């Protein structure tokens, strides 16, 4: 069982920045990882995906503003978020899977989830 713990959320003004962190309880070298978010009253949606070798993929919501990266030595993944907008307000959750070898933002494809960190943009 892999435990994922997110941190770094908070309240910021529009145009501001935050860096989210997802720390895993295991070595993550062999895991694909991703960030998702869920706004109040909406379905959870993908934000960014990072493969085992660090290759990033972004959804339209994140392109040009967010950067996903990982530090395998620290068992940690990050999401650097810039130019935040009120529409980015959501609970941000990280996910990991050892057997996922393609880019996916489908919830059921992911085995392990954190509990999330809240981001509020006003």
Coordinates of N, CA and C in Angstrom, one line a residue:
X1 N 0.8 -1.2 0.0 CA 0.0 0.0 0.0 C 0.9 1.3 0.0
X2 N 0.6 2.1 -0.9 CA 1.4 3.4 -1.0 C 0.6 4.5 -0.4
X3 N 1.2 5.3 0.4 CA 0.5 6.4 1.0 C 1.1 7.7 0.3
X4 N 0.2 8.6 0.0 CA 0.5 9.8 -0.7 C 0.0 11.0 0.2
X5 N 0.9 11.9 0.4 CA 0.5 13.1 1.3 C 0.8 14.4 0.5
X6 N -0.3 15.2 0.3 CA -0.1 16.4 -0.4 C 0.1 17.6 0.7
X7 N 0.8 18.6 0.2 CA 0.9 19.8 1.0 C 1.2 21.0 0.1
X8 N 1.1 22.2 0.6 CA 1.4 23.4 -0.1 C 0.2 24.2 -0.6
X9 N -1.0 23.7 -0.4 CA -2.1 24.4 -0.7 C -2.3 25.7 0.2
X10 N -3.3 26.5 -0.2 CA -3.5 27.7 0.6 C -4.4 28.7 -0.1
X11 N -4.5 29.9 0.4 CA -5.3 30.9 -0.2 C -4.4 32.0 -0.8
X12 N -4.6 32.3 -2.1 CA -3.8 33.3 -2.8 C -4.7 34.2 -3.6
X13 N -4.2 35.3 -4.0 CA -5.0 36.2 -4.8 C -4.7 35.8 -6.3
X14 N -5.7 36.2 -7.1 CA -5.5 35.9 -8.6 C -4.2 36.5 -9.1
X15 N -3.5 35.7 -9.9 CA -2.2 36.1 -10.4 C -1.1 35.5 -9.6
X16 N -1.4 35.0 -8.4 CA -0.4 34.5 -7.5 C 0.1 33.1 -7.9
X17 N 1.0 32.6 -7.1 CA 1.6 31.3 -7.3 C 1.6 30.4 -6.1
X18 N 1.6 29.1 -6.3 CA 1.7 28.1 -5.3 C 2.5 26.9 -5.8
X19 N 3.2 26.2 -4.9 CA 3.8 25.0 -5.3 C 3.3 23.9 -4.4
X20 N 2.6 22.9 -5.0 CA 2.1 21.8 -4.3 C 3.1 20.7 -4.3
X21 N 3.1 19.9 -3.2 CA 4.0 18.8 -3.0 C 3.2 17.5 -2.7
X22 N 3.7 16.4 -3.3 CA 3.1 15.1 -3.0 C 4.2 14.2 -2.6
X23 N 4.2 13.7 -1.4 CA 5.3 12.9 -0.9 C 4.7 11.5 -0.7
X24 N 5.5 10.5 -1.3 CA 5.0 9.1 -1.2 C 5.8 8.3 -0.1
X25 N 5.1 7.3 0.3 CA 5.7 6.4 1.4 C 6.6 5.3 0.8
X26 N 6.8 5.4 -0.5 CA 7.6 4.4 -1.1 C 8.5 5.0 -2.2
X27 N 9.5 4.2 -2.7 CA 10.3 4.7 -3.8 C 9.4 4.8 -5.0
X28 N 9.5 6.0 -5.7 CA 8.5 6.3 -6.7 C 9.1 6.1 -8.1
X29 N 10.3 5.6 -8.2 CA 11.0 5.5 -9.5 C 10.1 4.8 -10.6
X30 N 9.4 3.8 -10.1 CA 8.7 2.9 -11.1 C 7.2 3.3 -11.1
X31 N 6.9 4.5 -10.7 CA 5.5 4.9 -10.7 C 5.2 6.1 -11.6
X32 N 4.1 6.0 -12.4 CA 3.6 7.1 -13.0 C 2.8 7.9 -11.9
X33 N 2.8 9.2 -12.1 CA 2.1 10.0 -11.1 C 1.4 11.2 -11.8
X34 N 0.4 11.7 -11.0 CA -0.4 12.7 -11.6 C -1.1 13.6 -10.6
X35 N -1.5 14.8 -11.0 CA -2.3 15.7 -10.2 C -3.7 15.8 -10.8
X36 N -4.7 15.7 -9.9 CA -6.1 15.9 -10.2 C -6.6 17.0 -9.3
X37 N -7.8 17.6 -9.7 CA -8.4 18.5 -8.8 C -9.9 18.4 -8.9
X38 N -10.6 18.8 -7.9 CA -12.0 18.8 -7.8 C -12.5 20.1 -7.2
X39 N -13.3 20.8 -8.0 CA -13.9 22.0 -7.6 C -15.2 21.7 -7.0
X40 N -15.7 22.5 -6.1 CA -17.1 22.3 -5.5 C -18.1 22.1 -6.6
X41 N -18.9 21.0 -6.4 CA -20.0 20.8 -7.4 C -19.6 20.2 -8.7
X42 N -18.3 19.9 -8.9 CA -17.8 19.5 -10.2 C -17.1 18.1 -10.0
X43 N -17.0 17.4 -11.1 CA -16.3 16.1 -11.2 C -14.8 16.4 -11.0
X44 N -14.1 15.4 -10.5 CA -12.6 15.4 -10.4 C -12.1 15.4 -11.8
X45 N -11.1 16.3 -12.1 CA -10.5 16.3 -13.4 C -9.0 16.3 -13.3
X46 N -8.4 15.8 -14.4 CA -6.9 15.7 -14.4 C -6.3 17.1 -14.6
X47 N -5.1 17.3 -14.1 CA -4.4 18.5 -14.3 C -3.1 18.3 -15.0
X48 N -2.3 17.4 -14.5 CA -1.0 17.1 -15.1 C -0.6 15.7 -14.7
X49 N 0.2 15.1 -15.6 CA 0.7 13.7 -15.5 C 2.2 13.7 -15.7
X50 N 2.9 12.9 -15.0 CA 4.3 12.8 -15.2 C 4.7 11.3 -15.2
X51 N 5.4 10.9 -16.3 CA 5.8 9.5 -16.4 C 7.1 9.2 -15.6
X52 N 7.4 8.0 -15.6 CA 8.6 7.5 -14.8 C 9.9 8.2 -15.2
X53 N 10.0 8.6 -16.4 CA 11.3 9.3 -16.8 C 11.1 10.8 -16.8
X54 N 10.1 11.3 -16.2 CA 9.9 12.7 -16.0 C 9.2 13.4 -17.2
X55 N 8.6 12.7 -18.1 CA 7.9 13.3 -19.2 C 6.6 13.8 -18.8
X56 N 6.3 15.1 -19.0 CA 5.1 15.7 -18.5 C 4.0 15.8 -19.6
X57 N 2.8 15.7 -19.1 CA 1.6 16.0 -20.0 C 0.6 16.8 -19.2
X58 N 0.1 17.8 -19.9 CA -0.8 18.7 -19.2 C -2.2 18.7 -19.9
X59 N -3.2 18.9 -19.1 CA -4.5 19.2 -19.7 C -4.6 20.7 -20.0
X60 N -5.6 21.0 -20.7 CA -5.8 22.4 -21.2 C -5.8 23.4 -20.0
X61 N -6.3 22.9 -18.9 CA -6.5 23.8 -17.7 C -5.1 24.2 -17.2
X62 N -4.1 23.4 -17.4 CA -2.8 23.6 -16.8 C -1.7 24.2 -17.8
X63 N -2.0 24.0 -19.1 CA -0.9 24.3 -20.1 C -0.5 25.8 -20.0
X64 N 0.8 26.0 -20.0 CA 1.3 27.3 -20.0 C 1.4 28.0 -18.6
X65 N 0.7 27.4 -17.6 CA 0.7 28.0 -16.3 C 1.3 27.1 -15.2
X66 N 1.1 25.8 -15.4 CA 1.5 24.9 -14.3 C 2.7 24.0 -14.9
X67 N 3.5 23.6 -13.9 CA 4.7 22.7 -14.2 C 4.7 21.6 -13.3
X68 N 4.7 20.4 -13.8 CA 4.8 19.2 -13.0 C 6.2 18.6 -13.1
X69 N 6.8 18.2 -11.9 CA 8.1 17.6 -11.9 C 8.2 16.7 -10.7
X70 N 9.3 15.9 -10.7 CA 9.4 14.9 -9.7 C 10.9 14.9 -9.2
X71 N 11.1 14.5 -8.0 CA 12.4 14.2 -7.4 C 12.4 12.8 -6.8
X72 N 12.8 11.9 -7.6 CA 12.7 10.5 -7.2 C 13.5 10.2 -5.9
X73 N 14.6 11.0 -5.8 CA 15.5 10.8 -4.6 C 14.8 11.1 -3.3
X74 N 13.8 12.0 -3.5 CA 13.0 12.4 -2.3 C 11.6 11.8 -2.3
X75 N 11.3 10.9 -3.2 CA 10.0 10.3 -3.3 C 8.9 11.3 -3.4
X76 N 9.1 12.4 -4.1 CA 8.3 13.5 -4.1 C 8.0 14.0 -5.5
X77 N 6.7 14.4 -5.7 CA 6.3 15.1 -7.0 C 5.8 16.5 -6.6
X78 N 5.9 17.4 -7.6 CA 5.5 18.7 -7.3 C 4.6 19.2 -8.5
X79 N 3.8 20.3 -8.1 CA 3.1 21.0 -9.1 C 3.3 22.5 -8.8
X80 N 4.0 23.1 -9.7 CA 4.3 24.6 -9.6 C 3.1 25.3 -10.4
X81 N 2.4 26.1 -9.7 CA 1.2 26.8 -10.3 C 1.4 28.3 -10.3
X82 N 1.4 28.9 -11.5 CA 1.6 30.3 -11.7 C 0.3 30.9 -12.3
X83 N 0.2 32.2 -12.2 CA -0.9 32.9 -12.8 C -2.2 32.3 -12.4
X84 N -2.4 32.0 -11.1 CA -3.6 31.4 -10.7 C -4.8 32.2 -10.9
X85 N -5.9 31.6 -11.2 CA -7.2 32.2 -11.4 C -8.2 31.7 -10.4
X86 N -9.3 32.4 -10.2 CA -10.3 31.9 -9.3 C -10.9 30.5 -9.7
X87 N -10.9 30.3 -11.1 CA -11.3 29.0 -11.6 C -10.4 27.8 -11.2
X88 N -9.2 28.1 -10.7 CA -8.3 27.1 -10.2 C -8.6 26.6 -8.8
X89 N -9.6 27.3 -8.1 CA -10.0 26.9 -6.8 C -10.5 25.5 -6.8
X90 N -9.9 24.6 -6.0 CA -10.3 23.2 -5.9 C -9.4 22.5 -4.9
X91 N -9.9 21.2 -4.6 CA -9.0 20.3 -3.8 C -8.1 19.6 -4.8
X92 N -6.8 19.7 -4.6 CA -5.8 19.1 -5.5 C -5.3 17.8 -4.8
X93 N -5.4 16.8 -5.6 CA -5.0 15.4 -5.1 C -4.0 14.8 -6.1
X94 N -3.0 14.1 -5.5 CA -2.1 13.4 -6.3 C -2.4 11.9 -6.4
X95 N -2.0 11.3 -7.4 CA -2.2 9.9 -7.7 C -1.0 9.2 -8.2
X96 N -0.9 7.9 -7.9 CA 0.3 7.1 -8.4 C -0.2 5.7 -8.8
X97 N 0.6 5.2 -9.7 CA 0.3 3.8 -10.2 C 1.6 3.2 -10.7
X98 N 1.8 2.0 -10.3 CA 3.1 1.3 -10.8 C 2.9 0.7 -12.2
X99 N 1.7 0.4 -12.5 CA 1.4 -0.4 -13.7 C 0.8 0.4 -14.9
X100 N 0.7 1.7 -14.7 CA 0.2 2.5 -15.8 C 1.3 3.0 -16.6
X101 N 1.3 2.6 -17.9 CA 2.4 3.0 -18.8 C 1.9 3.9 -19.9
X102 N 0.8 4.5 -19.8 CA 0.3 5.5 -20.8 C -0.2 6.7 -20.0
X103 N -0.3 7.8 -20.7 CA -0.9 9.0 -20.1 C -2.4 8.8 -19.8
X104 N -2.8 9.0 -18.7 CA -4.2 8.8 -18.3 C -4.7 9.8 -17.3
X105 N -5.8 10.4 -17.5 CA -6.5 11.2 -16.5 C -7.8 10.6 -16.1
X106 N -7.9 9.3 -16.3 CA -9.1 8.5 -15.9 C -8.9 8.0 -14.5
X107 N -9.9 8.4 -13.6 CA -9.7 8.1 -12.2 C -9.5 6.6 -11.9
X108 N -10.2 5.8 -12.6 CA -10.1 4.4 -12.3 C -8.8 3.7 -12.7
X109 N -8.0 4.4 -13.4 CA -6.7 3.9 -13.8 C -5.6 4.0 -12.7
X110 N -5.9 4.7 -11.7 CA -4.9 5.0 -10.7 C -5.2 4.3 -9.4
X111 N -4.2 3.6 -8.9 CA -4.3 2.8 -7.7 C -4.3 3.5 -6.4
X112 N -3.4 4.5 -6.3 CA -3.2 5.2 -5.0 C -3.5 6.7 -5.1
X113 N -4.1 7.2 -4.1 CA -4.6 8.6 -4.0 C -4.2 9.2 -2.7
X114 N -3.9 10.4 -2.7 CA -3.7 11.2 -1.5 C -5.1 11.7 -1.0
X115 N -5.1 12.5 0.0 CA -6.3 13.0 0.5 C -6.6 14.5 0.1
X116 N -5.6 15.1 -0.5 CA -5.7 16.4 -1.1 C -5.3 17.5 -0.3
X117 N -5.0 18.6 -1.0 CA -4.7 19.9 -0.4 C -5.5 21.0 -1.1
X118 N -6.1 21.9 -0.3 CA -7.1 22.9 -0.8 C -6.3 24.1 -1.4
X119 N -6.7 24.5 -2.5 CA -6.2 25.7 -3.2 C -7.4 26.6 -3.4
X120 N -7.3 27.8 -2.8 CA -8.4 28.8 -3.0 C -7.8 30.1 -3.6
X121 N -8.3 30.5 -4.7 CA -7.8 31.7 -5.4 C -9.0 32.7 -5.4
X122 N -8.7 33.9 -4.9 CA -9.7 35.0 -4.9 C -9.3 36.2 -5.6

